[in-house]
C-alpha positions as a Markdown table, in Angstrom:
| # | Residue | x | y | z |
|---|---|---|---|---|
| 1 | Met | -17.2 | 16.7 | 64.4 |
| 2 | Asp | -20.9 | 16.3 | 63.9 |
| 3 | Arg | -22.3 | 18.9 | 61.5 |
| 4 | Gly | -25.8 | 17.6 | 61.1 |
| 5 | Asn | -28.1 | 15.3 | 63.0 |
| 6 | Ala | -31.3 | 14.6 | 61.2 |
| 7 | Met | -32.1 | 11.4 | 63.1 |
| 8 | Phe | -31.1 | 9.4 | 60.0 |
| 9 | Asp | -30.8 | 6.2 | 62.0 |
| 10 | Glu | -33.5 | 6.7 | 64.6 |
| 11 | Thr | -36.4 | 7.2 | 62.1 |
| 12 | Arg | -35.4 | 4.3 | 59.8 |
| 13 | Asn | -38.4 | 2.2 | 58.8 |
| 14 | Asp | -36.8 | 0.0 | 56.2 |
| 15 | Glu | -34.0 | -2.6 | 56.2 |
| 16 | Arg | -30.4 | -1.7 | 55.4 |
| 17 | Val | -28.2 | -3.8 | 53.2 |
| 18 | Asn | -24.5 | -3.9 | 54.1 |
| 19 | Ile | -22.5 | -3.5 | 51.0 |
| 20 | Val | -19.1 | -2.1 | 50.1 |
| 21 | Thr | -19.0 | -0.7 | 46.6 |
| 22 | Lys | -17.6 | 2.3 | 44.7 |
| 23 | Cys | -19.8 | 5.3 | 44.2 |
| 24 | Ser | -19.6 | 8.9 | 43.3 |
| 25 | Leu | -21.6 | 11.8 | 44.7 |
| 26 | Asp | -22.3 | 14.8 | 42.5 |
| 27 | Ile | -23.1 | 18.0 | 44.4 |
| 28 | Asn | -23.3 | 21.4 | 42.8 |
| 29 | Gly | -21.2 | 20.3 | 39.8 |
| 30 | Thr | -18.5 | 18.7 | 41.9 |
| 31 | Lys | -17.9 | 14.9 | 41.8 |
| 32 | Tyr | -16.7 | 13.2 | 44.9 |
| 33 | Asp | -15.4 | 9.6 | 44.8 |
| 34 | Cys | -16.6 | 7.6 | 47.8 |
| 35 | Ile | -17.6 | 4.1 | 49.0 |
| 36 | Val | -21.2 | 3.0 | 49.9 |
| 37 | Asp | -21.1 | 1.0 | 53.2 |
| 38 | Asn | -24.8 | 0.4 | 53.4 |
| 39 | Ile | -27.9 | 1.2 | 51.4 |
| 40 | Ser | -31.7 | 0.9 | 51.8 |
| 41 | Thr | -34.7 | 1.9 | 49.8 |
| 42 | Leu | -34.7 | 5.3 | 51.6 |
| 43 | Gly | -31.0 | 6.2 | 51.7 |
| 44 | Ala | -27.4 | 5.3 | 52.0 |
| 45 | Ser | -24.4 | 5.7 | 54.2 |
| 46 | Ile | -21.1 | 6.6 | 52.4 |
| 47 | Glu | -17.5 | 7.0 | 53.3 |
| 48 | Met | -15.5 | 9.7 | 51.8 |
| 49 | Asn | -12.3 | 11.7 | 52.2 |
| 50 | Gly | -12.5 | 13.9 | 55.2 |
| 51 | Leu | -11.2 | 16.9 | 53.2 |
| 52 | Asp | -14.1 | 16.5 | 50.8 |
| 53 | Gln | -16.6 | 16.3 | 53.6 |
| 54 | Ile | -15.6 | 19.8 | 54.7 |
| 55 | Thr | -17.2 | 21.2 | 51.5 |
| 56 | Leu | -20.5 | 19.5 | 52.0 |
| 57 | His | -23.5 | 20.7 | 54.1 |
| 58 | Val | -26.6 | 19.0 | 55.5 |
| 59 | Gly | -29.4 | 19.8 | 53.1 |
| 60 | Asp | -27.2 | 19.8 | 49.9 |
| 61 | Val | -29.0 | 17.9 | 47.1 |
| 62 | Gly | -27.2 | 15.9 | 44.5 |
| 63 | Thr | -26.9 | 12.6 | 42.7 |
| 64 | Leu | -25.4 | 9.4 | 44.0 |
| 65 | His | -24.0 | 7.0 | 41.3 |
| 66 | Val | -23.6 | 3.5 | 42.8 |
| 67 | Leu | -22.0 | 0.5 | 41.1 |
| 68 | Leu | -24.4 | -2.4 | 41.8 |
| 69 | Ile | -24.8 | -4.9 | 38.9 |
| 70 | Ser | -24.7 | -1.8 | 36.7 |
| 71 | Ile | -24.5 | 1.9 | 37.6 |
| 72 | Val | -27.6 | 3.1 | 39.4 |
| 73 | Gln | -28.4 | 6.8 | 40.1 |
| 74 | Tyr | -30.3 | 8.2 | 43.0 |
| 75 | Leu | -31.3 | 11.8 | 43.6 |
| 76 | Cys | -30.4 | 12.4 | 47.2 |
| 77 | Lys | -30.1 | 14.9 | 50.1 |
| 78 | Ile | -27.4 | 15.0 | 52.7 |
| 79 | Val | -28.9 | 14.4 | 56.1 |
| 80 | Arg | -25.8 | 13.6 | 58.2 |
| 81 | Ile | -22.1 | 14.5 | 58.2 |
| 82 | Asp | -19.9 | 13.2 | 60.9 |
| 83 | Ser | -16.7 | 11.3 | 61.6 |
| 84 | His | -18.4 | 8.1 | 60.4 |
| 85 | Gly | -19.2 | 9.4 | 57.0 |
| 86 | Val | -22.1 | 11.0 | 55.2 |
| 87 | Gly | -25.8 | 10.0 | 55.4 |
| 88 | Leu | -27.9 | 10.4 | 52.4 |
| 89 | Gln | -31.7 | 10.3 | 52.0 |
| 90 | Phe | -33.1 | 9.5 | 48.6 |
| 91 | Val | -35.6 | 12.1 | 47.3 |
| 92 | Asp | -38.2 | 12.1 | 44.5 |
| 93 | Asp | -37.4 | 14.0 | 41.3 |
């Protein structure tokens, strides 16, 4: 079920880094545990529980907390929700 198609992949102008690491997504005061499967300077693709995905909507803004060498935070907007996961675009403060 595709609930958003903002051409996340088609308009990419930076390089993705394939990585598998724990993360959490905070949207509207709710924390969702998830996994980052790739990240770039402009956004990330995450995998999360399908039941959690039902509560999210394209355009929701929140904070992604990613465990890299240390925990890094990104303000982000949901740009894609489908059976492959959730696409996030990083936004400025």
